[in-house]
PDB file of C-alpha atoms and ligand atoms in Angstrom:
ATOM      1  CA  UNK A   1       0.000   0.000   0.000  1.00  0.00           C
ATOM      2  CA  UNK A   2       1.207   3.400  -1.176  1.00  0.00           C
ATOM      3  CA  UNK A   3       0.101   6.277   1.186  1.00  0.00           C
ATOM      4  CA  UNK A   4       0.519   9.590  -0.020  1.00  0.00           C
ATOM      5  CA  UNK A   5       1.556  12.899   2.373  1.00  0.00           C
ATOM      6  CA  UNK A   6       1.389  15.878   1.258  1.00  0.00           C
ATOM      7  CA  UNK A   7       1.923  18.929   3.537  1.00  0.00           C
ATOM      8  CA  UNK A   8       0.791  22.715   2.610  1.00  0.00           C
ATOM      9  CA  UNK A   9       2.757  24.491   5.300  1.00  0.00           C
ATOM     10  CA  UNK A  10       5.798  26.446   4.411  1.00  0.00           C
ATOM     11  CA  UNK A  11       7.297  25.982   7.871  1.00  0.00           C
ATOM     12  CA  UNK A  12       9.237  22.697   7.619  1.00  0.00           C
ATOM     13  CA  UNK A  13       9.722  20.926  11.275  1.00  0.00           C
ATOM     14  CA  UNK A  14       6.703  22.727  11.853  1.00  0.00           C
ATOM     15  CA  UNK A  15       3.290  21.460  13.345  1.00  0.00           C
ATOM     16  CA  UNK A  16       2.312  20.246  10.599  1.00  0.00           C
ATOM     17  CA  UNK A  17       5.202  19.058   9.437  1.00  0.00           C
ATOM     18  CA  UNK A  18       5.620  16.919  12.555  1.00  0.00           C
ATOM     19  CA  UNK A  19       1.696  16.031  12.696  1.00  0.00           C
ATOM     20  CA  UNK A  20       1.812  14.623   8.794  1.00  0.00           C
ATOM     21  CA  UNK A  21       5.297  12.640   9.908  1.00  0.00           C
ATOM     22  CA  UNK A  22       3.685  10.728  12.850  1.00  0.00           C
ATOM     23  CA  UNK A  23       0.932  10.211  10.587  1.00  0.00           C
ATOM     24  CA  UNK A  24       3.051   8.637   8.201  1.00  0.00           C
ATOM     25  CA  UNK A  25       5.010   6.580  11.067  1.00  0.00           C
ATOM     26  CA  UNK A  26       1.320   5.205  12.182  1.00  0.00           C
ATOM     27  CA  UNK A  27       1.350   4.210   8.870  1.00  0.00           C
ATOM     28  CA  UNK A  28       4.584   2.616   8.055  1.00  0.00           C
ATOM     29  CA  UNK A  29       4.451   0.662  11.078  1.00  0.00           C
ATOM     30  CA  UNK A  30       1.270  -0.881   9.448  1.00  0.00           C
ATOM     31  CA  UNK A  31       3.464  -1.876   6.320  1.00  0.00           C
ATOM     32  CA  UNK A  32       2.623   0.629   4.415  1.00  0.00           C
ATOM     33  CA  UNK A  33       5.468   2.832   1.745  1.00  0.00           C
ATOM     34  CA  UNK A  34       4.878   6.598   2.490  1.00  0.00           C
ATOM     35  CA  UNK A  35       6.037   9.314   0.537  1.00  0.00           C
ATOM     36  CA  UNK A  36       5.772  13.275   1.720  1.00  0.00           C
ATOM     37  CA  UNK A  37       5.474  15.771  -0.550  1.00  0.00           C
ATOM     38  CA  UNK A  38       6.051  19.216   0.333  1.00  0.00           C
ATOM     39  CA  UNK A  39       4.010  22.380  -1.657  1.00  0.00           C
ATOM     40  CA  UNK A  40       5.683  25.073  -0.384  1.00  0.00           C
ATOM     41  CA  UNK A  41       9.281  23.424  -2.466  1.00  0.00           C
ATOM     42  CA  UNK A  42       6.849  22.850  -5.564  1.00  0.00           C
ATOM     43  CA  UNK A  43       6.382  25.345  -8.200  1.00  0.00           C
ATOM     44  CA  UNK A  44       2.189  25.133  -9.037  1.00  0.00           C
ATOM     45  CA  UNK A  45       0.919  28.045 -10.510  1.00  0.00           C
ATOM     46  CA  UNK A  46      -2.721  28.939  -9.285  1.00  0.00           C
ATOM     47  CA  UNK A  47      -5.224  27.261 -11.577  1.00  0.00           C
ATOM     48  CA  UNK A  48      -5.341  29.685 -14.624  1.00  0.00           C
ATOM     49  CA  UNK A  49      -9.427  28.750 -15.573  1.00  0.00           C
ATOM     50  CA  UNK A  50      -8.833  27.593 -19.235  1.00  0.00           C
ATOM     51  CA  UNK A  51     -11.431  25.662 -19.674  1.00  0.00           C
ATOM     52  CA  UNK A  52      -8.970  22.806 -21.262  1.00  0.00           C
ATOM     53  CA  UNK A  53      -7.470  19.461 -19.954  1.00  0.00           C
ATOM     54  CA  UNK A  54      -5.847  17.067 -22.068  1.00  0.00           C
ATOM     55  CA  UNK A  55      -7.424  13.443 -23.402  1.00  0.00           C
ATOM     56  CA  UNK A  56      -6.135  11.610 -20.569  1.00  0.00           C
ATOM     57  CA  UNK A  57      -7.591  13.976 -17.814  1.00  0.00           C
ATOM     58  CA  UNK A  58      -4.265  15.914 -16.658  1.00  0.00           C
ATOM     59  CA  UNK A  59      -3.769  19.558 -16.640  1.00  0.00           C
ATOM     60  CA  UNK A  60      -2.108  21.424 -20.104  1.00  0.00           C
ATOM     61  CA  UNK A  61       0.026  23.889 -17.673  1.00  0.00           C
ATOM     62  CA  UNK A  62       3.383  21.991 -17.891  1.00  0.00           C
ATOM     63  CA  UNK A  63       5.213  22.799 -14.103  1.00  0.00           C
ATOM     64  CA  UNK A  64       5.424  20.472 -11.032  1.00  0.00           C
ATOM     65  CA  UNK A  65       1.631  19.976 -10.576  1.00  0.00           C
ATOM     66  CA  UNK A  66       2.252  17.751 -13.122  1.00  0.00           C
ATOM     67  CA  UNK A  67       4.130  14.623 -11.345  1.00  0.00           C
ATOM     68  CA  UNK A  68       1.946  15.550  -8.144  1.00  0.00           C
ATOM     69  CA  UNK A  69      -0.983  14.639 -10.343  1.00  0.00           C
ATOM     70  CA  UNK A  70       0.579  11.311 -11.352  1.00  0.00           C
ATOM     71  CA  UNK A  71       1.104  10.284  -7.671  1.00  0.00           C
ATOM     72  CA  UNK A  72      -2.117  11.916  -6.265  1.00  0.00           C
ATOM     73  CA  UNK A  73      -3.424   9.112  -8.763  1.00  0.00           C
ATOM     74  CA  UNK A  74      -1.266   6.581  -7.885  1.00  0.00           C
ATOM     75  CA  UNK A  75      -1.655   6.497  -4.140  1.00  0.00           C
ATOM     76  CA  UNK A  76      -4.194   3.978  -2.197  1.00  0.00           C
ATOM     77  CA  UNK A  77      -4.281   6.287   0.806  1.00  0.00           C
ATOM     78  CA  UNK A  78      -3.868  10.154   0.795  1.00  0.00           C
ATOM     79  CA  UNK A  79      -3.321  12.215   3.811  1.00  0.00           C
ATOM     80  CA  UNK A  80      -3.577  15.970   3.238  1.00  0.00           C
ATOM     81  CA  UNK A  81      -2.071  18.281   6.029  1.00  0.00           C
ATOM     82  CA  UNK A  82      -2.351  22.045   6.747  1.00  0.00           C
ATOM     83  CA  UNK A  83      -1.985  24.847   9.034  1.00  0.00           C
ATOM     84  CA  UNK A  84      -5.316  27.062   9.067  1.00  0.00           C
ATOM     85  CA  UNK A  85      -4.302  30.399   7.804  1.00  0.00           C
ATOM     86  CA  UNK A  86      -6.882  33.245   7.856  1.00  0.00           C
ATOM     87  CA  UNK A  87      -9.670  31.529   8.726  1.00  0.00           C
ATOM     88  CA  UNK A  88      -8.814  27.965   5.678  1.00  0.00           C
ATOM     89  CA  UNK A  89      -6.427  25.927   4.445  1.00  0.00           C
ATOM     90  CA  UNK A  90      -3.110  27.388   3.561  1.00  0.00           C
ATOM     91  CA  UNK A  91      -2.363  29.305  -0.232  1.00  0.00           C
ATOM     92  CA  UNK A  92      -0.323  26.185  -1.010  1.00  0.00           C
ATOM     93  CA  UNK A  93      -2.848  23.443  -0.349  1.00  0.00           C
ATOM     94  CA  UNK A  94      -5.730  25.648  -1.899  1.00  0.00           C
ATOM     95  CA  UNK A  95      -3.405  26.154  -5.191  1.00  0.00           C
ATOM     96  CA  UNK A  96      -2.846  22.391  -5.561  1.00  0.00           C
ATOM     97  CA  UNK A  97      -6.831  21.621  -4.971  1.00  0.00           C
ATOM     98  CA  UNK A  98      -7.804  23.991  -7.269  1.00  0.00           C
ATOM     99  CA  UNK A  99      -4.825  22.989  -9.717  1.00  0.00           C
ATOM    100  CA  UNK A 100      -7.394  19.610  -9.795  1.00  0.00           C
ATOM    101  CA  UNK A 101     -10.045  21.752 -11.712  1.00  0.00           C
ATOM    102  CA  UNK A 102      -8.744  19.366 -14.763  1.00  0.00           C
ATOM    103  CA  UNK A 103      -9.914  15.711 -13.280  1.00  0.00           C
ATOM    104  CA  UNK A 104     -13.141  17.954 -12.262  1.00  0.00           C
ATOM    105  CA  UNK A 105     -13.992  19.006 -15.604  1.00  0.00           C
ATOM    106  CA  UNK A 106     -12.659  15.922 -17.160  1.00  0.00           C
ATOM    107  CA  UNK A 107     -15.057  13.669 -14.925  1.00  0.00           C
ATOM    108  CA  UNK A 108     -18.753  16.349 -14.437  1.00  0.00           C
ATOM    109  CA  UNK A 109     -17.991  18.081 -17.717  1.00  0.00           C
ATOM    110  CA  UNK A 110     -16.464  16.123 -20.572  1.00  0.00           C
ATOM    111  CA  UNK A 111     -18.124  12.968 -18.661  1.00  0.00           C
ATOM    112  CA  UNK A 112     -15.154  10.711 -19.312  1.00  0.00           C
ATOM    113  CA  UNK A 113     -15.451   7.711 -17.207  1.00  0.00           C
ATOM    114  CA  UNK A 114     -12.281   7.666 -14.997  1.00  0.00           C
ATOM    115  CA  UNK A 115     -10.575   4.131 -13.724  1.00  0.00           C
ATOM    116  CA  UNK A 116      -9.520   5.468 -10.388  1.00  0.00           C
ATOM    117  CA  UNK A 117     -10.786   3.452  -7.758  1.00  0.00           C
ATOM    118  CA  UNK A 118     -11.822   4.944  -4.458  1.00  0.00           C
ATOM    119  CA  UNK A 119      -9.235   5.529  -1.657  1.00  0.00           C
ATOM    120  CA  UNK A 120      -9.011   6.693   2.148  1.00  0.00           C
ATOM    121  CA  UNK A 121      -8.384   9.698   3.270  1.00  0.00           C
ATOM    122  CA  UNK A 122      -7.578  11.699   6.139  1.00  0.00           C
ATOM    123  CA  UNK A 123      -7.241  15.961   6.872  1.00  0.00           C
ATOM    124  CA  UNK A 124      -4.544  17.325   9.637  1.00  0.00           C
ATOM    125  CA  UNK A 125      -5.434  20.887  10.356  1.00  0.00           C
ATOM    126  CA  UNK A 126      -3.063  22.974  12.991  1.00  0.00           C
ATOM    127  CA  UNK A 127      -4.346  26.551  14.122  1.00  0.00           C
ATOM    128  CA  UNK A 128      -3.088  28.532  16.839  1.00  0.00           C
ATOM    129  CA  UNK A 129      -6.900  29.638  18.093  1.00  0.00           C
ATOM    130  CA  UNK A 130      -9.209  27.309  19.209  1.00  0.00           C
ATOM    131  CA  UNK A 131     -12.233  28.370  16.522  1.00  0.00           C
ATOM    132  CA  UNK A 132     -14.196  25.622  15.496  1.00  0.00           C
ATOM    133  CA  UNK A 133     -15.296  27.607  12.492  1.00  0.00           C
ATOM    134  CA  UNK A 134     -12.024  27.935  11.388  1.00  0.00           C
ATOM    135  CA  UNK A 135     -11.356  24.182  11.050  1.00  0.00           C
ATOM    136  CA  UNK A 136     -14.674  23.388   9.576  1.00  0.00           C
ATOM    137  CA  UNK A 137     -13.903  25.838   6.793  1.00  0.00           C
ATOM    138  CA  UNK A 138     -10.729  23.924   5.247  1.00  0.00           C
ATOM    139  CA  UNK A 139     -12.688  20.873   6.182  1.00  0.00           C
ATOM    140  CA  UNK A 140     -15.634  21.076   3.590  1.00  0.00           C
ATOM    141  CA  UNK A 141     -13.017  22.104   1.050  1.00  0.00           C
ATOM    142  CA  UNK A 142     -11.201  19.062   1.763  1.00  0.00           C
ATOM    143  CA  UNK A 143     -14.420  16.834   1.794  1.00  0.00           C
ATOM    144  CA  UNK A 144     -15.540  18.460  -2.072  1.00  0.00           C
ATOM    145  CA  UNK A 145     -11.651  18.242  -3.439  1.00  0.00           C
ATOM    146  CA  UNK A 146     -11.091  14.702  -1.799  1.00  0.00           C
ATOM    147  CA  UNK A 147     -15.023  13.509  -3.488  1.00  0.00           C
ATOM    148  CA  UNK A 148     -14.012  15.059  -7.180  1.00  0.00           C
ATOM    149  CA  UNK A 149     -10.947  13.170  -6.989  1.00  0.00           C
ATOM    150  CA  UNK A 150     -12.254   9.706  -5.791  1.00  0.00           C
ATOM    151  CA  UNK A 151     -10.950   9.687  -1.482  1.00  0.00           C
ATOM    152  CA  UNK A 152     -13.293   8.886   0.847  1.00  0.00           C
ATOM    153  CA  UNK A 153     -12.882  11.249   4.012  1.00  0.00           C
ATOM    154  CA  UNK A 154     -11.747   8.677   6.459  1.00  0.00           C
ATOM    155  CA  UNK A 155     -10.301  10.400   9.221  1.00  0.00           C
ATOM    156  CA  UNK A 156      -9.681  14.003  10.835  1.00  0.00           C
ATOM    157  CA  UNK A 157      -7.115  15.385  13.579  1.00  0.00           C
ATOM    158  CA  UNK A 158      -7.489  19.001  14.684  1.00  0.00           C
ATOM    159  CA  UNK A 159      -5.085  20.706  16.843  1.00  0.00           C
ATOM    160  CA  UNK A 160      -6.532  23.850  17.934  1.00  0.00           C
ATOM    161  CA  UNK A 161      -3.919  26.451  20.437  1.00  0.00           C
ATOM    162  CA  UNK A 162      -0.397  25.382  18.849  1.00  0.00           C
ATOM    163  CA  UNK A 163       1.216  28.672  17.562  1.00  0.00           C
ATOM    164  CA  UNK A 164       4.857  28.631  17.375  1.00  0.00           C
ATOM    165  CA  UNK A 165       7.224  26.377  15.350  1.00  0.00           C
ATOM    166  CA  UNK A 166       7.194  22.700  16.629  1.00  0.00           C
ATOM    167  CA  UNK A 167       5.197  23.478  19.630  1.00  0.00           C
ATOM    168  CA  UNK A 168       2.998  20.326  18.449  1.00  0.00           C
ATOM    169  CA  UNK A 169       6.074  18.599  20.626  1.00  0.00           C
ATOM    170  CA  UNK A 170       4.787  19.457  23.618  1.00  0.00           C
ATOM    171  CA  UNK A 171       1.094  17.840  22.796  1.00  0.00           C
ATOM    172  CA  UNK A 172       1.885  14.242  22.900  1.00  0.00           C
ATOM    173  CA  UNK A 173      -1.591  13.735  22.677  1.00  0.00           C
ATOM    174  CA  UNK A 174      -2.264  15.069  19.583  1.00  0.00           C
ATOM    175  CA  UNK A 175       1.231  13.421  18.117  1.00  0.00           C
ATOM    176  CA  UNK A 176      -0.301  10.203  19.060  1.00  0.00           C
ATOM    177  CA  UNK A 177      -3.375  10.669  17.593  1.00  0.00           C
ATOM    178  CA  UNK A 178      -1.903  11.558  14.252  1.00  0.00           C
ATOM    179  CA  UNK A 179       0.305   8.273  14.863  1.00  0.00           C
ATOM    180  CA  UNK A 180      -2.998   6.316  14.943  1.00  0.00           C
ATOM    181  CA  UNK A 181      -4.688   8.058  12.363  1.00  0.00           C
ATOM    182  CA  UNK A 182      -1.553   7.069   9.946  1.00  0.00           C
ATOM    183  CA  UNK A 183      -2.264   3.351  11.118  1.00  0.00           C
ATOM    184  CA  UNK A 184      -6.237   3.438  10.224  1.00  0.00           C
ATOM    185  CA  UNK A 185      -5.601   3.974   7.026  1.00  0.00           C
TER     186      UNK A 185
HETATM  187  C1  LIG B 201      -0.368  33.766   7.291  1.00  0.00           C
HETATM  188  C2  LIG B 201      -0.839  33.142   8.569  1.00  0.00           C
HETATM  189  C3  LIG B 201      -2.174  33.162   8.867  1.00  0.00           C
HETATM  190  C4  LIG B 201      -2.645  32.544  10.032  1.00  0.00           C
HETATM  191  N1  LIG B 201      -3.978  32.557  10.283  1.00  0.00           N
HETATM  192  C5  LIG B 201      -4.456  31.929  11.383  1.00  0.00           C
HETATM  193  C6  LIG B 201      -5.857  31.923  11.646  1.00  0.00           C
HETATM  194  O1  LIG B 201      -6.677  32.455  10.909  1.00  0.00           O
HETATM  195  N2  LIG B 201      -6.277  31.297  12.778  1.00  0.00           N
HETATM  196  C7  LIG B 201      -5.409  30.677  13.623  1.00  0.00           C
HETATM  197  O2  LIG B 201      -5.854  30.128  14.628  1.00  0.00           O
HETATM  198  N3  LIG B 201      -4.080  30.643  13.380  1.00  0.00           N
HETATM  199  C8  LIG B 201      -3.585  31.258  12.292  1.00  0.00           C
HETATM  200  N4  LIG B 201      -2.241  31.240  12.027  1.00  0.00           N
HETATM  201  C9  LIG B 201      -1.339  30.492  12.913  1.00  0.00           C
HETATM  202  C10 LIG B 201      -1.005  29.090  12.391  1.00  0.00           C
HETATM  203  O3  LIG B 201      -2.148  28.358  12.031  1.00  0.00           O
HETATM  204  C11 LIG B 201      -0.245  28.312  13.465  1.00  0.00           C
HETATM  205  O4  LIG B 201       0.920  29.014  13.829  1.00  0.00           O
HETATM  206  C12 LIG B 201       0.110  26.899  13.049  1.00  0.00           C
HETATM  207  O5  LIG B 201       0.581  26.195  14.179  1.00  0.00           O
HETATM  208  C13 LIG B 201       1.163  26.899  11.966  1.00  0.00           C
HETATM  209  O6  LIG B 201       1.469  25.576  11.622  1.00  0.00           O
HETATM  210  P1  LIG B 201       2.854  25.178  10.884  1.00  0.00           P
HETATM  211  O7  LIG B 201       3.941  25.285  11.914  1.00  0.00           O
HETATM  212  O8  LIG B 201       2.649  23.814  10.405  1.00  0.00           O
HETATM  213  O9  LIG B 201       3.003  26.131   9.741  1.00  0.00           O
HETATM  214  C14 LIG B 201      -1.738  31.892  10.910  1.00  0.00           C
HETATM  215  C15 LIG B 201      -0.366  31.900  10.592  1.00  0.00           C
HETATM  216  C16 LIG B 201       0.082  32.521   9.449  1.00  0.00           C
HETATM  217  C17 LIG B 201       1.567  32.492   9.131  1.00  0.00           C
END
C-alpha cells in the first residue's frame, strides 16, 4: 500500500510538518510505503481557468503539478495536512486543490469515465486559536476536493492552540493521535 503525504505548510519541522510525519510513522508501522510531498518546495501556478485538460484527464500547464498529479493518482491512501491560515487551508494546499479543476472538468464536464478506484483519506489541520469555524472551513473544502478526486474522508485530527514552530512537541496527545490516524488507514 502506497500512502501519499502531502503537507501545505511552508514551515518545515513545523506542526504540521511533525503532525503529517507521525501520521506517516502510524502508517509505516502498518506496512505501508509513504512518501511526503512538500508544496511550499513545488512550483504550481494557481489554476489559470482555461477551460482545457488534455485526453487523458491531466492539466495542459506543464510545471510540477504535473508529477503531483501522477502520484495523487497513484496512491491507495492520501493524507492531506495544513496549518489554518486566515480563517482555511493554507495558499499552497488551496493552489494544488484547485490545480485539480482538470480531473473535475474531465469527470462532471467532458463525462469521461475515470478508472480510479476509491481511496481513504484523512485531513490534519493545525491553528493557533481554538475556533471551530475555522477548522470546519478547510474541512468542507477538503471533503468536495477529496469527493471530485475519488478519497473517501476517512479520518480528521485538529489541533486547535499550537502557535509557534514545533510546539505540536509538547502535545503528545495530539502526536499520538496523528500516529494512529496514519495506522487506520
Ligand atoms: C499567514 C498566517 C495566517 C494565520 N492565520 C491563522 C488563523 O486564521 N487562525 C489561527 O488560529 N491561526 C492562524 N495562524 C497560525 C497558524 O495556524 C499556526 O501558527 C500553526 O501552528 C502553523 O502551523 P505550521 O507550523 O505547520 O506552519 C496563521 C499563521 C500565518 C503564518
Amino acid at each position: 500500500m502506497y500512502i501519499l503525504g502531502i503537507n501545505g505548510s511552508p514551515r518545515i519541522g513545523g506542526n504540521t510538518d511533525i503532525l503529517l510525519d507521525k501520521a506517516l510513522e502510524g502508517a509505516k508501522t502498518k506496512g505501508a510505503k509513504t512518501e511526503k510531498v512538500i508544496l511550499n518546495k513545488l512550483k504550481i501556478s494557481p489554476c489559470q481557468e482555461c477551460e482545457k485538460v488534455r485526453d487523458d484527464g491531466t492539466c495542459i500547464v506543464e510545471d510540477d503539478f504535473q508529477a503531483l498529479y501522477e502520484k495523487v493518482k497513484k496512491a491507495d491512501a492520501l493524507v492531506l495536512a495544513s496549518p489554518i491560515f486566515f480563517g482555511s487551508l493554507s495558499a499552497q494546499t488551496k493552489i494544488m486543490i484547485d490545480r485539480f479543476q482538470c480531473y473535475w472538468r474531465y469527470r462532471y464536464i467532458l463525462k469521461k469515465a475515470t478508472s480510479q478506484k476509491t481511496r481513504p483519506g484523512a485531513l490534519i489541520l493545525v491553528e493557533a486559536s481554538k475556533r471551530g469555524d475555522f477548522f470546519n472551513n478547510a474541512k468542507s473544502i477538503v471533503k468536495n476536493f477529496f469527493a471530485t478526486i475519488d478519497v473517501d474522508y476517512k479520518g480528521e485530527l485538529f489541533c486547535p492552540g499550537v502557535d509557534t514552530k514545533a510546539a505540536i512537541a509538547k502535545h503528545p496527545d495530539f502526536l499520538q493521535k496523528a500516529f494512529e490516524l496514519g495506522g487506520t488507514l
